[in-house]
Structures are given as C-alpha cells and as structure tokens.
C-alpha cells in the first residue's frame, strides 16, 4: 500500500493598542489537509483505497487589559470546516492457505463517499487577580459544536497560588472543566448507515467532557535547588 498526505495553510493577524492597558487582537487562518491511500495490483487478500480532505477556516478575536491588580481577557472564536471522505475495498480472497480471514457475509466490495460541514463557535473570559502573596485565576468558556451531533458546553476553570514567604514555599491548586471535539479522521465513514452490515445500536461520536483537578507545591532548598510536587486527577467521558 501507498499513502500520501499534504497540508497547505495561511494565516493573518492584527493587533491594535488602544491604550497602555488595553490591547485588541484578531487572528484568522485557512488550511487544507489531504490524505490518500491505495493498494497496488498485487494486494491480497483485500485491496483498499481512501481519500480524505479537510478544509478549515478559523478566527479568533480578543480584547485584553490590565489594572494594578487585574489582568483580564475576553474573546470569541469560530471554526467553519468542510469534510470529504471516500473509501472503498475489494476482497481478493476470503481465505489464505485454507484459513478464513473474513466473515462469509462480508460484502465482496464496498464504496463510500460522504461530505459534511462542521460549525463551531466559542466565547471566553478570564481574569488573573494579584493580592499580595495570593494569585487567583478564573475563567469561563462557552462552546457550541455542530458536526453530526449538536452540543453546547460551559467550561469553568479556576486556579489559586499562595506564596508562603518565610518558608519560600508556593502552594497551588486548580480545576478545569474541558470540552474536546472529536478528531475528523474517518468520522463520516464510521457514522454512515452503509458501514453497519449487521443490525445493532449506533452511538454517534460525541465531544468529550472532562474534569481536571491539580494541587501541589514548590519549595526552594538551600537557595540552589527547588522541590516540586504535584497531584492531579483527570476524568473524561466520551474519550476519543
């Protein structure tokens, strides 16, 4: 078998300083990713071919500012993509040296071609607060995902760090709620009714949702060494 892949990408960005404490940013990008696979004429026991194409437009606009104690940022993002997939196979031989390698009821040939549009939008806000030896970070993100399934999610996050100066010790902890979109590889093929040769329950590929917890400390030793210790826990549903 042979495989080729390629990617073409372009991006542009712009920043504007409204004042010494206010900065605006806009970024946009376009990319095209392709991948192909094919079997040579001598392939056995199956000859397969595949073509995938993913075209995406992405933008991010944000506004950031700071005061004596706060560093804040708000923004919005969007992704508009087109996904094309083609896949096919021909079974050359159901047996190798008298041993079955495929189920008898598997179709001898198969062809699939699919197209779908991906639409994603997000908005976020975050703030870092400095209060003496205490630093606190808070954020909130909203996501809308629309590709084969349509879902929305709110993702809060918070973190805190405290410097115990007499001990030269930094204590920190954080929490993140995550929302991860599925990969695009063969997602249309796996969701197509034609690929389910037997009756059964079909579960669409949904975004993952997770909770990340972290806590730890960092301490300076003898002025030349540093000891770091961290504990974390991650739990994810619909993990890809």
C-alpha positions as a printed Julia matrix, in Angstrom:
240×3 Matrix{Float64}:
   0.0     0.0    0.0
   1.0     3.59  -0.58
  -0.02    6.68   1.33
   0.33   10.4    0.68
  -0.62   13.4    2.75
  -0.35   17.14   2.35
  -1.22   20.37   4.09
  -1.5    23.97   2.95
  -2.05   26.75   5.45
  -2.15   30.52   5.56
  -2.79   32.88   8.43
  -3.0    36.58   9.17
  -3.1    38.52  12.44
  -3.55   42.1   13.55
  -3.05   43.85  16.89
  -4.12   47.3   17.95
  -3.02   49.13  21.09
  -5.98   51.2   22.26
  -4.11   52.41  25.34
  -1.16   51.31  27.52
  -3.57   48.99  29.35
  -5.83   47.79  26.52
  -4.87   45.58  23.57
  -7.03   44.15  20.8
  -6.07   41.16  18.63
  -7.59   39.48  15.6
  -6.25   36.29  14.01
  -7.53   34.25  11.09
  -6.31   31.17   9.28
  -7.24   28.86   6.42
  -5.87   25.37   5.94
  -6.42   22.38   3.67
  -5.34   18.89   4.73
  -5.45   15.87   2.41
  -4.6    12.19   2.8
  -4.82    9.32   0.31
  -4.18    5.57   0.47
  -4.28    2.91  -2.22
  -3.3    -0.71  -2.72
  -1.11   -1.99  -5.53
  -2.42   -4.57  -8.07
  -0.83   -7.46  -6.15
  -2.55   -6.71  -2.84
  -4.16   -9.69  -1.15
  -6.49  -10.66   0.47
  -8.03   -7.18   0.16
  -7.48   -4.11  -2.0
  -8.39   -0.8   -0.34
  -8.42    2.86  -1.3
  -9.15    6.02   0.63
  -9.17    9.81   0.11
  -9.8    12.37   2.85
  -9.95   16.14   2.56
 -10.44   18.67   5.34
 -10.74   22.4    4.69
 -10.99   24.8    7.6
 -11.4    28.49   8.25
 -10.65   29.71  11.78
 -10.77   33.08  13.52
 -10.02   34.4   17.0
 -10.75   37.92  18.23
  -9.82   39.06  21.73
  -9.51   42.12  23.94
  -7.05   42.15  26.85
  -6.47   44.71  29.57
  -4.81   45.17  32.92
  -5.03   47.29  36.03
  -2.85   47.4   39.11
  -4.23   44.06  40.35
  -6.1    42.53  37.43
  -5.15   41.03  34.09
  -8.27   40.17  32.09
  -9.1    38.91  28.63
 -12.3    38.29  26.69
 -12.65   36.81  23.24
 -14.55   34.77  20.72
 -13.56   32.03  18.28
 -15.1    30.28  15.31
 -14.31   27.33  13.07
 -16.04   26.59   9.76
 -14.88   23.46   8.01
 -15.77   21.09   5.19
 -15.01   17.37   5.45
 -14.93   14.98   2.47
 -14.26   11.25   2.69
 -14.04    8.49   0.11
 -13.33    4.86   0.94
 -13.6     1.55  -0.88
 -12.37   -2.01  -0.88
 -12.49   -5.19  -2.93
 -11.93   -8.57  -1.31
  -9.49  -10.58  -3.41
  -9.67  -13.81  -1.44
 -11.71  -14.84   1.59
  -9.12  -17.47   2.51
  -5.35  -17.64   2.9
  -3.89  -21.17   2.98
  -7.34  -22.54   3.71
  -7.93  -20.23   6.7
 -10.86  -17.81   6.68
  -9.71  -14.21   7.09
 -13.12  -12.54   6.57
 -16.65  -13.35   7.63
 -18.58  -15.12   4.91
 -21.35  -12.5    4.94
 -18.96   -9.57   4.45
 -19.78   -7.88   1.11
 -17.09   -8.6   -1.52
 -16.82   -4.89  -2.37
 -17.8    -1.6   -0.8
 -17.79    2.05  -1.82
 -18.44    5.08   0.36
 -18.44    8.8   -0.3
 -19.52   11.4    2.25
 -19.48   15.13   2.87
 -20.44   17.21   5.92
 -19.92   20.72   7.28
 -18.5    21.49  10.71
 -19.64   24.63  12.54
 -18.11   25.63  15.88
 -18.33   28.85  17.88
 -16.93   29.79  21.27
 -16.68   32.74  23.66
 -14.47   33.05  26.71
 -13.5    35.37  29.55
 -10.65   35.06  32.04
  -9.15   37.14  34.83
  -5.98   36.99  36.93
  -6.08   38.72  40.28
  -2.99   39.65  42.3
  -3.49   40.25  46.03
  -0.12   40.37  47.76
   1.19   36.82  48.06
  -2.05   35.41  46.62
  -2.67   34.97  42.89
  -6.06   33.75  41.68
  -7.18   32.92  38.14
 -10.75   32.48  36.98
 -12.18   31.73  33.56
 -15.35   30.69  31.77
 -15.77   29.38  28.22
 -18.85   28.59  26.17
 -18.67   26.19  23.19
 -21.17   25.28  20.5
 -20.3    22.23  18.38
 -22.31   21.21  15.32
 -20.94   18.31  13.29
 -23.07   15.15  13.02
 -24.23   15.96  16.55
 -25.05   19.37  18.02
 -23.94   20.11  21.59
 -23.11   23.07  23.81
 -20.99   23.29  26.95
 -19.94   25.7   29.67
 -16.37   25.2   30.85
 -15.37   26.98  34.08
 -11.81   26.99  35.35
 -10.14   28.31  38.48
  -6.67   28.32  39.95
  -5.04   29.73  43.04
  -1.45   30.09  44.2
  -0.1    31.36  47.51
   3.49   32.24  48.39
   4.49   31.49  51.99
   7.44   33.86  52.11
   9.07   32.75  55.4
   9.2    29.16  54.13
   9.94   30.07  50.49
   7.05   27.81  49.61
   4.4    28.18  46.87
   1.12   26.29  47.27
  -1.15   25.95  44.25
  -4.34   24.22  43.12
  -6.57   24.36  40.06
  -9.71   22.97  38.44
 -10.6    22.82  34.73
 -13.77   21.69  33.04
 -12.87   20.59  29.49
 -14.83   20.15  26.26
 -12.97   18.32  23.49
 -14.23   17.89  19.94
 -13.67   14.53  18.19
 -10.98   14.05  15.53
 -12.09   14.15  11.89
 -10.32   11.01  10.64
 -12.94    8.65   9.17
 -15.72   10.13  11.29
 -18.15   10.21   8.34
 -17.31    6.65   7.33
 -17.85    5.32  10.85
 -21.21    7.12  11.1
 -22.58    6.06   7.71
 -25.51    3.6    7.76
 -23.91    1.63   4.9
 -20.97    0.65   7.11
 -23.2    -1.15   9.61
 -23.59   -4.51   7.87
 -25.32   -6.03  10.88
 -28.23   -4.75  12.94
 -27.11   -3.07  16.13
 -27.07    0.07  18.19
 -25.17    3.01  16.72
 -23.63    5.59  19.05
 -22.53    8.82  17.35
 -19.08   10.18  18.11
 -19.71   12.93  20.66
 -17.42   15.59  22.15
 -15.6    14.6   25.31
 -16.24   16.27  28.66
 -13.74   16.14  31.46
 -12.88   17.37  34.92
  -9.22   18.11  35.7
  -8.03   18.62  39.26
  -4.49   19.57  40.29
  -2.72   20.54  43.51
   0.88   20.81  44.61
   3.69   22.88  45.97
   7.09   24.26  45.03
   9.83   24.96  47.58
  13.32   26.42  47.34
  16.03   24.39  49.1
  19.36   25.89  50.21
  18.98   28.68  47.66
  20.17   26.49  44.77
  17.6    23.67  44.49
  13.87   23.5   44.06
  11.48   20.74  45.07
   8.24   20.39  43.08
   5.4    18.03  43.93
   2.08   17.73  42.12
  -1.05   15.62  42.41
  -3.61   15.51  39.62
  -6.77   13.65  38.7
  -8.47   13.61  35.3
 -11.82   12.04  34.48
 -13.17   12.2   30.92
 -16.4    10.97  29.37
 -16.6    10.05  25.67
 -12.82    9.87  25.48
 -11.64    9.54  21.86
